[in-house]
Each structure stands twice: as C-alpha cells, then as structure tokens.
XYZ file of C-alpha atoms in Angstrom:
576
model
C 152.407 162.546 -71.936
C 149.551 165.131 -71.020
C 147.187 164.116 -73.834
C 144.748 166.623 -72.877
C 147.506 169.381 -73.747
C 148.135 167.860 -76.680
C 144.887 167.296 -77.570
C 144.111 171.335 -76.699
C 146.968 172.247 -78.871
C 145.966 170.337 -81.928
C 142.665 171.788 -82.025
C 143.855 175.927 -81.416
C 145.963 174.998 -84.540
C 143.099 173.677 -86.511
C 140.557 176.623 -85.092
C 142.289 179.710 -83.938
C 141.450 179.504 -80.652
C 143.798 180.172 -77.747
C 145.693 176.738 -76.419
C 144.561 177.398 -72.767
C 140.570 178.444 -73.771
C 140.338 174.991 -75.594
C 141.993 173.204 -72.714
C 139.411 174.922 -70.038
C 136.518 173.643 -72.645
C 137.546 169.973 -73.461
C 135.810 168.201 -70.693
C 135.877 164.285 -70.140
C 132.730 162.514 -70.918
C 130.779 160.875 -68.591
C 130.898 157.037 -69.969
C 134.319 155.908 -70.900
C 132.524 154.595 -74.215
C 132.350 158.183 -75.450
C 136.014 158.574 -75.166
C 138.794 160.056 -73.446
C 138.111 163.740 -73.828
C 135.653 165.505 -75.801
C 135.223 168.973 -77.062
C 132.201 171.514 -77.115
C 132.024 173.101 -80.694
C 129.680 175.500 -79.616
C 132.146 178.261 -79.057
C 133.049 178.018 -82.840
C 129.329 178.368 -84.081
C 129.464 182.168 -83.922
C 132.550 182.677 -86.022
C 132.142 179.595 -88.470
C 128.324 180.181 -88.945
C 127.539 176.761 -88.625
C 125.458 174.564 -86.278
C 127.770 172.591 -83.628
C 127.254 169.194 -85.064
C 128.386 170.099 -88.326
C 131.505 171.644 -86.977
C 132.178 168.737 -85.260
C 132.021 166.539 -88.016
C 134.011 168.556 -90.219
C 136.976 169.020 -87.625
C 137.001 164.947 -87.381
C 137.947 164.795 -91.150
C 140.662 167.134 -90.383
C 144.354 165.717 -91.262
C 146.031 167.139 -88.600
C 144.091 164.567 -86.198
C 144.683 161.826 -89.163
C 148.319 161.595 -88.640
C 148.107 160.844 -84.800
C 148.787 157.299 -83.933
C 147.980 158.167 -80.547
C 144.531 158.974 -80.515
C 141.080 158.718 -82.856
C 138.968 161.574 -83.560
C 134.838 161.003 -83.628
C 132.042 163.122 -84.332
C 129.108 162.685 -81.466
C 126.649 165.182 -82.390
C 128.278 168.943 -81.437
C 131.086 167.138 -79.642
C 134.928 166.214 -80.895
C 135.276 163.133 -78.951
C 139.094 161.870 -78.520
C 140.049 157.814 -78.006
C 143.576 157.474 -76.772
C 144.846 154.256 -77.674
C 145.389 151.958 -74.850
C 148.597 150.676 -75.477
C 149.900 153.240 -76.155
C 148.204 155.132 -72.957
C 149.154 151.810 -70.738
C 152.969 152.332 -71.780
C 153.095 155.818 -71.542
C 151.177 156.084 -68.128
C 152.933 153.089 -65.970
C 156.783 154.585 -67.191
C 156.226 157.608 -66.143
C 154.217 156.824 -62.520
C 157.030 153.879 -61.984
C 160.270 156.151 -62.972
C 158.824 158.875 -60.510
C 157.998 156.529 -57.825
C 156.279 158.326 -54.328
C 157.269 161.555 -56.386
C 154.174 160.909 -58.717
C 152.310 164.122 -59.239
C 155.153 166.393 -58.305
C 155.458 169.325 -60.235
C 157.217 173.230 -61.202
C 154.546 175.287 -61.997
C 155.046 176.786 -58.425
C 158.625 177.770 -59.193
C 159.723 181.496 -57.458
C 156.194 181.326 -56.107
C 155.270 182.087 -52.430
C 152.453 180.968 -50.909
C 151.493 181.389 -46.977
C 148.773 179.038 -45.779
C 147.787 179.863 -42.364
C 145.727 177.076 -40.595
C 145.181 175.514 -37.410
C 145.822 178.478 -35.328
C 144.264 177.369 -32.155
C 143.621 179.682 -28.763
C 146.141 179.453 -26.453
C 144.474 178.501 -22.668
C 141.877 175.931 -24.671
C 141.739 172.946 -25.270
C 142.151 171.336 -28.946
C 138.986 169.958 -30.019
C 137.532 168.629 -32.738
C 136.495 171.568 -34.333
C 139.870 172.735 -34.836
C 141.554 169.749 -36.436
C 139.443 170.710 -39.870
C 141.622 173.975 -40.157
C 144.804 172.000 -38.791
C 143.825 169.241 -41.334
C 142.943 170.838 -44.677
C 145.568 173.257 -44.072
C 148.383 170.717 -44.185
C 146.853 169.098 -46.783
C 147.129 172.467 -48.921
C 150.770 173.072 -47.786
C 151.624 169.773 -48.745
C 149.896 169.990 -51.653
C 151.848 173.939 -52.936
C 154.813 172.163 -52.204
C 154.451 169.302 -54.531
C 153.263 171.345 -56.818
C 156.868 173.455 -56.556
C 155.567 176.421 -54.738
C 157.838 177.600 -51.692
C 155.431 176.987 -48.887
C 155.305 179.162 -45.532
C 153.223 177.600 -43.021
C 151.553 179.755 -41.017
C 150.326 179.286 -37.303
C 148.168 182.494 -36.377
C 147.908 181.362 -32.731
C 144.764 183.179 -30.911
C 147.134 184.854 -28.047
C 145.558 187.354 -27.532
C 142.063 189.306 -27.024
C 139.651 190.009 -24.249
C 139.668 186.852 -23.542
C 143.123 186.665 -21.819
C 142.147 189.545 -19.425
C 139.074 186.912 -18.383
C 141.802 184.156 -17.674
C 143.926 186.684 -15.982
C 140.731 187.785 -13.610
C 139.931 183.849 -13.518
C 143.428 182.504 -12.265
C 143.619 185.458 -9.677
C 140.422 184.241 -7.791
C 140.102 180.903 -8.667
C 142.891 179.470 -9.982
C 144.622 176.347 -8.347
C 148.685 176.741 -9.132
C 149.098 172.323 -8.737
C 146.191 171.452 -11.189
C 148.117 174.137 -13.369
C 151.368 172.308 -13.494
C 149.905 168.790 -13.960
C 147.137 169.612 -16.617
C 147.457 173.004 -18.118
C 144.572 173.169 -20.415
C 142.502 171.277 -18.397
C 142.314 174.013 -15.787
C 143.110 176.943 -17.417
C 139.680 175.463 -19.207
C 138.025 174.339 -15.767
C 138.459 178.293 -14.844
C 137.802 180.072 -18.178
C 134.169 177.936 -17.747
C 133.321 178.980 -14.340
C 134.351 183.160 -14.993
C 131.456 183.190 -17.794
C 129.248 180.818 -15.232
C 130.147 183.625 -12.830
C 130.251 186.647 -14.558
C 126.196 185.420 -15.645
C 125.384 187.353 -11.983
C 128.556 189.428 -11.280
C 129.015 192.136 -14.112
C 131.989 193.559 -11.867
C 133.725 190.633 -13.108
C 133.553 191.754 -16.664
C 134.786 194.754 -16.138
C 137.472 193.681 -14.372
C 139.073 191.416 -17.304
C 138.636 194.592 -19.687
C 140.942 195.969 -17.260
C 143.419 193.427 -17.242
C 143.633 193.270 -21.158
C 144.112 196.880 -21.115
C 147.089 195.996 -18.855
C 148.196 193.730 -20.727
C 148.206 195.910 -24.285
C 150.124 198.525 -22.599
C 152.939 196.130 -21.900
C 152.337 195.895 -17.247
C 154.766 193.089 -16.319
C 152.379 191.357 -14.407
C 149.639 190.920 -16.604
C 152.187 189.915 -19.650
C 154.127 187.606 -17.281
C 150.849 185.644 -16.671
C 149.745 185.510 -20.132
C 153.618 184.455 -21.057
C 153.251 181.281 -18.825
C 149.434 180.583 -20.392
C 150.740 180.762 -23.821
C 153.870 178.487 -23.246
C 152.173 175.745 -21.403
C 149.768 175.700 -24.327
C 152.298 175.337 -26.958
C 154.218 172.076 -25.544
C 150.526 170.346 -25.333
C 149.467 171.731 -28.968
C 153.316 170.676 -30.260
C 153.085 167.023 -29.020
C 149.509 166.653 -30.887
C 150.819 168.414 -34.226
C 154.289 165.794 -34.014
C 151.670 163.104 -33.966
C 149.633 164.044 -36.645
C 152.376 165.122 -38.826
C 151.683 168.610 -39.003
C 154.793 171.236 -39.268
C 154.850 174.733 -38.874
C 157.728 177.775 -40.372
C 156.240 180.369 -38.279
C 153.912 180.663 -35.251
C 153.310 184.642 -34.746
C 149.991 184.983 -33.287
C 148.020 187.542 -32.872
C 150.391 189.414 -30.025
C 153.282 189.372 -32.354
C 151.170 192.163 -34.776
C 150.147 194.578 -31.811
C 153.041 197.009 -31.599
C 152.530 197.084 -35.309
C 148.911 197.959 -35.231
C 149.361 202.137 -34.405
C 151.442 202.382 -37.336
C 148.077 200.582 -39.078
C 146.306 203.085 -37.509
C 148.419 205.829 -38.680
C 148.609 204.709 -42.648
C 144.660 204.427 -42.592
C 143.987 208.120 -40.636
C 146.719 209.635 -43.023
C 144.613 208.174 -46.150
C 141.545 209.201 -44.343
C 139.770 206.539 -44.294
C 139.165 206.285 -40.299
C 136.069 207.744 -38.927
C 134.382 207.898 -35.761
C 131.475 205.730 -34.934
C 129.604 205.260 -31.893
C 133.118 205.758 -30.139
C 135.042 203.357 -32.323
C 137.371 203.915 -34.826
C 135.502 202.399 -38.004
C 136.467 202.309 -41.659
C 133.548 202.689 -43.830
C 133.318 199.674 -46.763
C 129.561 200.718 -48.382
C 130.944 200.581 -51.636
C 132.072 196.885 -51.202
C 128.361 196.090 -50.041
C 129.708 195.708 -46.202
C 129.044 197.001 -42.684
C 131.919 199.352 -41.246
C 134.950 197.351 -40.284
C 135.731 198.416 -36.328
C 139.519 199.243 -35.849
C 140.220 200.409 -32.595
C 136.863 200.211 -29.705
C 135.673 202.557 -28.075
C 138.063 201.666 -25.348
C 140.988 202.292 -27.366
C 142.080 198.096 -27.536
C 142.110 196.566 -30.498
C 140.386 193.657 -32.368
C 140.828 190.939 -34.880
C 140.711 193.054 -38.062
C 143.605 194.966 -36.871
C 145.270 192.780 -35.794
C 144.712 191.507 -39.079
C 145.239 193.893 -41.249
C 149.002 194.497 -39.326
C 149.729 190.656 -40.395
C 149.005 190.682 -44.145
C 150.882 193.878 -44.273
C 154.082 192.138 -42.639
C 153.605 188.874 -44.600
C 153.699 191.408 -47.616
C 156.490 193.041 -46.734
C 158.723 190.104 -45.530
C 157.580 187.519 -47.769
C 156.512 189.182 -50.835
C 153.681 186.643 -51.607
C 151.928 185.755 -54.768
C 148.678 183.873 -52.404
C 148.517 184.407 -48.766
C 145.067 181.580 -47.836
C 143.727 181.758 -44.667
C 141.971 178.370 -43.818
C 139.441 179.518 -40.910
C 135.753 178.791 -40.727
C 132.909 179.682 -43.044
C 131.366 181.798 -39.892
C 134.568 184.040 -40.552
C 133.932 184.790 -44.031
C 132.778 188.763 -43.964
C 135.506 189.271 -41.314
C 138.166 188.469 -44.273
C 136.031 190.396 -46.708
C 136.013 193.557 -44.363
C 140.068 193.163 -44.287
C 140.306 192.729 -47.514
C 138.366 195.684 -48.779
C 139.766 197.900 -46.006
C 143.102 196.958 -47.796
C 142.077 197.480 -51.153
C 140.833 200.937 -50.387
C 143.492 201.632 -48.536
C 145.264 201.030 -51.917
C 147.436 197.684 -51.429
C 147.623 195.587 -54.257
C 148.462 192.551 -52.150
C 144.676 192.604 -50.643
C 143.921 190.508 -54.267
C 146.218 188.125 -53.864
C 144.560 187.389 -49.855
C 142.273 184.217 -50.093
C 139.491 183.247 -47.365
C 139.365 179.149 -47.341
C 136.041 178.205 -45.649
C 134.858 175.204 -44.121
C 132.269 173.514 -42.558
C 131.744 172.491 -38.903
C 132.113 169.479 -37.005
C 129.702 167.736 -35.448
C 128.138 164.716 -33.217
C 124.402 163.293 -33.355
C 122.921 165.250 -30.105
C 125.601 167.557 -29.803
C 126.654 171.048 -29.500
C 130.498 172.312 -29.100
C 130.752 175.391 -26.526
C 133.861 176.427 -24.795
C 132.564 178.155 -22.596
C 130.225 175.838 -21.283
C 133.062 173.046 -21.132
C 131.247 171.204 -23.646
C 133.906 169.581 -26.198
C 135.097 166.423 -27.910
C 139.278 166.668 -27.614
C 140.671 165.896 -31.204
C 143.158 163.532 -28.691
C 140.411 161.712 -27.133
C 139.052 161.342 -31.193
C 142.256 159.658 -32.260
C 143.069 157.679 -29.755
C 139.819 156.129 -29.246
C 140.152 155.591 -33.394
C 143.607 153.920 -32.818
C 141.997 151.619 -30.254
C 139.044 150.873 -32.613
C 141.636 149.860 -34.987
C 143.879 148.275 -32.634
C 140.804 145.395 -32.180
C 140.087 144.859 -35.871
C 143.746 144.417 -36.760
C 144.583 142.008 -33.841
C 141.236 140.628 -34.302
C 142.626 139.880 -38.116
C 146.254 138.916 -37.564
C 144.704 136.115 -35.037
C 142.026 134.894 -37.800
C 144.740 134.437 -40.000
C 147.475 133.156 -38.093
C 149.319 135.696 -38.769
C 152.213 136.501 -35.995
C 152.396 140.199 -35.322
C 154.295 141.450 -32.513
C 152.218 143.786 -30.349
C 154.582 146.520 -31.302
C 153.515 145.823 -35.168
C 150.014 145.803 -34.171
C 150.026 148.862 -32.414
C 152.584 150.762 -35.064
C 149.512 149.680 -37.632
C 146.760 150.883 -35.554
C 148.227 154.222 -34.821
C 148.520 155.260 -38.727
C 145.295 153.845 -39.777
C 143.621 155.261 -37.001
C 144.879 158.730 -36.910
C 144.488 158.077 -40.860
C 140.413 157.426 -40.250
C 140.232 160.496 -38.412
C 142.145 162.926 -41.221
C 140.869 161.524 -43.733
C 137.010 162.083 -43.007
C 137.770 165.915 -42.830
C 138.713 165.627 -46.438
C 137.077 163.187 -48.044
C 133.680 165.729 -49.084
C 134.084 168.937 -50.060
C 135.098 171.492 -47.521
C 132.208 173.744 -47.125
C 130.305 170.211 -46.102
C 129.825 170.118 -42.526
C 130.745 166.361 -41.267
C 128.706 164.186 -38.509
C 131.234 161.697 -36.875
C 129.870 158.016 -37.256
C 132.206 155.273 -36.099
C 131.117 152.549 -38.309
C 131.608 154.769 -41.318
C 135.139 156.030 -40.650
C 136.383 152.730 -40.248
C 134.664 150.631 -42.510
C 137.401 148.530 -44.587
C 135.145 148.398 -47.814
C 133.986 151.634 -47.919
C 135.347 155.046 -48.827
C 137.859 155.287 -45.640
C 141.525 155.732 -44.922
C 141.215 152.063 -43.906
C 140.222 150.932 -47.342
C 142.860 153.098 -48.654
C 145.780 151.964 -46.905
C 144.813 148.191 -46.523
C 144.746 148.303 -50.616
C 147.896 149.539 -50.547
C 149.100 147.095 -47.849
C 147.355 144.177 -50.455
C 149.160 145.747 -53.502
C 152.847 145.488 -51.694
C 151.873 142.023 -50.551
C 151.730 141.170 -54.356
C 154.336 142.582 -55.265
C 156.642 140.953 -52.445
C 154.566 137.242 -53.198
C 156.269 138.051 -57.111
C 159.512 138.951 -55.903
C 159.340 135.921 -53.913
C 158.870 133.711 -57.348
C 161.078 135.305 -58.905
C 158.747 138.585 -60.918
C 159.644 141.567 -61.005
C 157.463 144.077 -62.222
C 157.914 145.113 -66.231
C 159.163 148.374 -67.204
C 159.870 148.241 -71.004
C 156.695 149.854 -73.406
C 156.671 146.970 -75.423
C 155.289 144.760 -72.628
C 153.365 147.380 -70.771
C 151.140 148.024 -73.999
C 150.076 144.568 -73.782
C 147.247 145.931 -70.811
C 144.386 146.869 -72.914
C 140.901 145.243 -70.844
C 138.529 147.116 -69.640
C 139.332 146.655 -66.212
C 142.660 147.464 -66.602
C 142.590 150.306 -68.850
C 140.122 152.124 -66.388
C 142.497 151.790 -63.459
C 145.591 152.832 -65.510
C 143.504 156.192 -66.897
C 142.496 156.925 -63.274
C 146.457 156.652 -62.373
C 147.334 158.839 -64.791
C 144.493 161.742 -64.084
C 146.605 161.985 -60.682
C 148.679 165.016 -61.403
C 145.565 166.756 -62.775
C 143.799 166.203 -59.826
C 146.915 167.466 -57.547
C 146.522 170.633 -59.683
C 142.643 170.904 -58.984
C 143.440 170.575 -55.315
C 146.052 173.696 -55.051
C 143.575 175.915 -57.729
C 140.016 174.853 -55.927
C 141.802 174.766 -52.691
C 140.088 171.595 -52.344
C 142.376 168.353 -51.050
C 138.663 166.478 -51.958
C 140.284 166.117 -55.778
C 142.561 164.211 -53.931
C 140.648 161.523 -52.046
C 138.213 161.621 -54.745
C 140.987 160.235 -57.555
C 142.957 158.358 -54.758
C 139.437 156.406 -53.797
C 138.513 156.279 -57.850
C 142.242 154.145 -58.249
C 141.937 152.116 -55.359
C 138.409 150.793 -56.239
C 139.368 150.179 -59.988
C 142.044 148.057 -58.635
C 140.107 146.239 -56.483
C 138.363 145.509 -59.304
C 141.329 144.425 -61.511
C 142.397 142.104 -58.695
C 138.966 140.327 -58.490
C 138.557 139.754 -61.961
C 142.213 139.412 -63.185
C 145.415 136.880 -62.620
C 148.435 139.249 -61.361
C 151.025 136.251 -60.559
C 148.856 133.526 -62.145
C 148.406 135.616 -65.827
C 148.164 133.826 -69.218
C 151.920 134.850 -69.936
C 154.538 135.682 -67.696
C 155.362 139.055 -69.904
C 151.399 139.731 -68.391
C 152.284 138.982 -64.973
C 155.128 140.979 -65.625
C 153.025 143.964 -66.850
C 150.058 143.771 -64.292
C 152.722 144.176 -61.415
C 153.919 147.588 -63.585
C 150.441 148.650 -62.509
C 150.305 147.338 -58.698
C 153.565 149.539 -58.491
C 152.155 152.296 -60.606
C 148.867 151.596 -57.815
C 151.155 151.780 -54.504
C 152.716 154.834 -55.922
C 149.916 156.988 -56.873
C 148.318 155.714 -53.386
C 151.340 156.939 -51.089
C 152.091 160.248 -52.532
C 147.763 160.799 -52.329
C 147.471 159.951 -49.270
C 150.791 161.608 -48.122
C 149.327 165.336 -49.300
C 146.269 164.168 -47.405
C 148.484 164.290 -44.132
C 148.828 160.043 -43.920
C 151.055 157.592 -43.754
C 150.761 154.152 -45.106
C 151.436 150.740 -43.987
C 153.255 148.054 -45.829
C 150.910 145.163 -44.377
C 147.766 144.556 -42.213
C-alpha cells in the first residue's frame, strides 16, 4: 500500500485541497519518533483563519482519521504527524517486495511515454578515459531507471564523429602516421598522432590550415577524406563496443554527429525562412538576447558547421521519428549554455518540442595532482581504472576465501572480482549527487564497511548465505501477514520502512534525474540490516514463526538490493 497516497487523499477530503498539492507538502520527519509522515498546516492558515497549531489539532480529532486501523493521527505543534502501525506496515511491505521479487520498484507511470537519453557519446580517434565513463555511467543508470519505471527507453549514442578535429587527424596520419601501430592499437596511435599535430602545429600555423582544409573535404562528401575518417570511426567503435559489453551498457541507436550533416541546410533553410539568421562577423548567428544569451553561431565564417547545428538537426529528427515526451542529454556541466542556446534557438524558432529537451549536468573527474588533457596525452583510461579495481579486489577476496578456508576455484575468484570491481568503479560516479565533482581514492572505493559497491554486494552475498544456511535446516522464509506482522522492533521496523520507500526513491531518480536516490536508499537498507543482523537472531529467533518472518525480510533485503543496484548498472554476487 502507498500510505503516503492514502494519507494525501484523506486529508484533500477533510480540507479541500488538491490530492497531489497535499502529497508534494507531507514531508517525512526527521526522527522516526515523530512519525511516519507529517503534514505542514500552514497552507490552510489563510483560508481557515487560524494559527497552524490549532489547525493541526483540530484535523487530529477528525473522524475520518478515527476509523483507520492503519495509522494514528497526532498533533505536534503546526504539524499532522501520521504513525503507521507496524504490523500492519511489516505485512503489507515484505508481501508485496517478496511477490515482486528483482521486479521490486517496477512501475507504469511511463506507459506510451518516450524518452531518449543520450549519454556516453565518446570521440571517435580517442581514447576512453575516465572522464567519460560519468556520462556513460549516469546515463545507463537513467535508461535503466525510465524503463523500470514503464517508459519506452531509446538509448542514445551521439558519437563525436565529426568536427575540425577529424581534418587534424586526417593532416596527422598523412605525415606522421605509422599504418602497423594502426592495426595493432588503434586509439593508441591515432592518439600518439592527434598529440604531436597540436605539439606541432604550436610553431607551424600551415598545419592548421591545412586540417581546415581537409574537414572542408570531408563536409563536401571527397572520397578520400571520408574513406579515412570511415576507417577512424570503425576501428573506434569495436574498442568502445568491447568496453560498453563489459560494463553492461547497451545502446538502440548510435548516430553521431555525421549522421545530422546532410540534414543541417535544410536547418539552415527553416531558420533563414523564419528570419531569424543574421550575419555576424562572417558567421551565420541567431540572435537569443531575449533569453539572456550570447548569439548562437550556425554556420562559420567558413561556411562548415558546428555543434549547435549539428544539434539542432538531431532534436529535430528525434522529434520527428520518435515523437518524444523528454529527450535528456547527459553531457558535462561545462556544456550547459551550449544546450540553452539550442534550446532557445528552437523555441524561437517556434518548436514546441524545445520544452520537452533536458540538459543533465555533471561534475568532473578527477585525481590528487592531476589534470586530464587530450591533447597533451595526459589521461587515466576508464580500462586501466577497472581493471586495476578488479585486481584490487581480486587480492582481498582470495586473501578472504584463504582466511576462511573457504575453497574457491580461481575461476570463482576472478568471476567475483570482476563484478565487484567494475561495481567499485560505477558505483562512485553515483553515489553523490551529480553536479559533485569526484576525486578517485582507492581505499575509499573499496572499503567493505563503508558506503561502496563492495559493502553493497557483500551484504547481499551475507543475506543469500542466510537464507541458503535456513533452507539448509529446513526454513523457509514466511509469506502469510499473520506471521509477518509479528516484526515490530525498532531495528526491524526501520529496515522494513527503508524497503518499502524503494519505489519512491526509483521515482525521485527518473524526476531529479538523479540515480543518487538510488544508492542513497539502497545504502540506507543495507546498513539497517546490518544492524538487524548484529543485534537480532535470524535462524536462532525466540520462535520459529520469527525465524520464519526475519528471513521474509532478508528476501525482502536481497530483493530491494539487486533491482538497486541493477538500475545503478551492477551486478551482484551470490557469495564472497
């Protein structure tokens, strides 16, 4: 049952007020011994002519809330505060996260809904650093996340294939490039001579000129120039595809930015029929001084285009072929007045679609003493990140197994340390907020007791070892009410109420665009069951109908665990 709904409609009955306004003001209180929920009454003073407090006091006499046997209604000064009875919340809670299983938290409010997330979106030619597994990251985490929440999902990979920077790598491989290092390593020299053009081009300005040439080639379609740029772009998707198949991540559509150029003179066209185009300094500019912003740049002086219209060509085809209700694009904070200027250009431009366009921002990446530049060759490879994780992990788990006696093949061992290390790195790109910028530290990404993937998916690992030690004996866990409304301690109450605030939290995610209201809740749930399990009996309980219901919750635990951590983009383990 969502209480909070029901508690919102009670209260619009009693007071008038619209269902969804009183569910945006109950808010839950910040010591459980205040309640469940609790509602402002200031919004009513105005109307009523009372003071807060006495509104509060004379809602809590009110019958309606009399009859529930669900909850009890309290006056705390101006606030309606709401106790859910813990039975009753036990019962209801553990039957519904048990019958759903790892489909806990889906939901339909997505239904006939498009969204298009576009993240990741790498360049081709460079290498796949750090920097770009936050995009790659919290943009699968938001797919995921629209899908559970019923939403038909397009996943959107906006590759950077195009620019001035392929006429440099044209000019580049012509002079310096070295056709075996190609074949074995790609990136690696496509990298190695992207580096030395801009260490050349420093003292030989001919050089610049030269790749303006080449991209001008290569816009107007010259065989050789696309040819090369062809051969760049496909060597760089096999290396990015065997990354994203390791981290999980899937993609419906990978147009970059070259798929939208033969579209961009009909842009052109629609904006000089509206008249919105004017000249500037050479450039083809539209003017945005209403919105508060500098002149977006269409076409350059040179007649080649840009990111904005190359932009601006995309959302119109997404419109057009998808019909969207959201189309997010997850790309850094640096990039946030390029979306505005795209935006607004649509908007005046008259496209209703330019509202439903959302700019996710994030932080940046970084290391203690260190800068990322790809031009000066200076970057951590997200590869080189995980697998040094996996080894990390590889130690500690051996390192474990051998402590314990414990038997584990290699092939277990390593089948562990690959999901819990990839799992350390994806989850500390979502753990904070996404506008935080995060500072890689070793000890804290995989510290077992702390808030980690590690400590997330070894207390899942514990929680299935409980429940196959009870199967073992002969328990199974309980699933009639009766039983399950026995759970009414502290301890346990607190970890069943942080179960069941799950699907709210999924929600939060998709409308904050934040997959922190994930791992937030998901951490919340696996320290209150830590703290069950130290201070409670699961298989050695007072009564075997309480053994019975305290393994309801360890499977109500794994459940709400797996399908977190699974919209987080990681798997779990069923032992350590």
């Amino acid at each position: 049952m969502d209480h909070k709904s029901n508690i919102a409609s009670t209260i619009a009955q009693i007071t008038g007020l619209e269902v969804e306004q009183v569910y945006k003001l109950i808010e839950i209180p910040p010591q459980s011994d205040m309640g469940d929920y609790a509602f402002p009454c200031f919004v009513l003073a105005k109307t009523l002519r009372k003071a807060p407090p006495m509104i509060a006091t004379e809602l809590a006499a009110n019958e309606k809330f009399a009859e529930s046997d669900i909850y009890t209604v309290k006056n705390v000064g101006p606030y309606l505060n709401f106790f859910i009875d813990r039975g009753f919340m036990a019962a209801d809670t553990l039957s519904a996260v048990n019958e759903a299983g790892d489909n806990y938290g889906t939901a339909n409010e997505g239904e006939g809904k498009n969204v298009i997330v576009e993240y990741s979106s790498p360049n081709i030619a460079k290498p796949f650093h750090v920097g770009h597994a936050f995009t790659t990251i919290l943009g699968n985490s938001l797919a995921r996340t629209y899908k559970k929440l019923g939403y038909n999902v397009v996943r959107m990979n906006h590759l950077g294939d195009y620019g001035t920077q392929f006429g440099k790598l044209i000019t580049a491989y012509r002079l310096w490039g070295d056709e075996a290092a190609l074949e074995e390593d790609p990136i690696k020299e496509l990298l190695r001579i992207y580096v030395k053009f801009h260490e050349e081009e420093k003292n030989d300005p001919s050089l610049t000129e030269s790749a303006r040439e080449n991209f001008k080639k290569l816009e107007d379609g010259e065989e050789e120039e696309y040819k090369l740029w062809k051969r760049f772009r496909d060597m760089s998707l096999v290396v990015f595809e065997k990354l994203y198949k390791r981290m999980g991540v899937e993609f419906d559509n990978y147009n970059g930015e070259s798929f939208y150029s033969d579209r961009i003179p009909a842009v052109v066209d629609m904006l000089r029929e509206k008249n919105l185009l004017e000249e500037s300094e050479g450039a083809q500019v539209v003017m945005l001084e209403e919105y508060g912003l500098p002149p977006c740049i269409i076409l350059k002086s040179d007649g080649t285009t840009i990111y904005a219209s190359r932009d601006l060509a995309a959302v119109l085809y997404r419109d057009e072929t998808y019909h969207f209700d959201k189309n997010i694009y997850v790309v850094g904070i640096p990039q946030a007045l390029h979306f505005k200027q795209v935006f607004s250009v649509l908007k005046k431009a008259g496209y209703e679609c330019a509202d439903d366009c959302v700019h996710v921002g994030f932080g940046l990446v970084k290391f203690k003493n260190m800068k990322f530049s790809t031009r000066e060759g200076n970057v951590v490879l997200l590869e080189d990140l995980i697998n040094e994780s996996v080894s990390k992990v590889r130690e500690i788990i051996a390192k474990n197994a051998q402590d314990r006696g414990d038997n584990m093949t290699d092939a277990e061992i390593d089948e562990i340390a690959e999901k819990v290390g990839l799992g350390a790195v994806v989850y500390t790109y979502v753990k904070s907020g996404r506008e935080r910028d995060i500072v890689f530290s070793w000890e804290d990404m995989l510290d077992f007791n702390g808030d980690t993937a590690p400590y997330l998916i070894y207390t899942y690992a514990r929680t299935r070892s409980i429940l196959r030690k009870a199967l073992d004996q002969g328990f199974a866990p309980a699933t009639d009410k009766e039983t399950l409304s026995k759970l009414t301690s502290d301890d346990e109450y607190e970890l069943i109420k942080s179960i069941g605030d799950f699907p709210e939290a999924v929600k939060k995610a998709a409308a904050t665009y934040e997959p922190f209201m994930i791992s937030r809740q998901i951490s919340l749930v696996a320290r209150n069951f830590n703290r069950f399990y130290n201070n409670s009996r699961i298989l050695g309980a007072d009564s075997e109908e309480l053994t019975k219901a305290r393994l309801a919750v360890c499977e109500a635990v794994c459940s709400t665990l797996k399908s977190g951590l699974d919209l987080l983009g990681i798997d779990v383990v069923e032992k350590m």
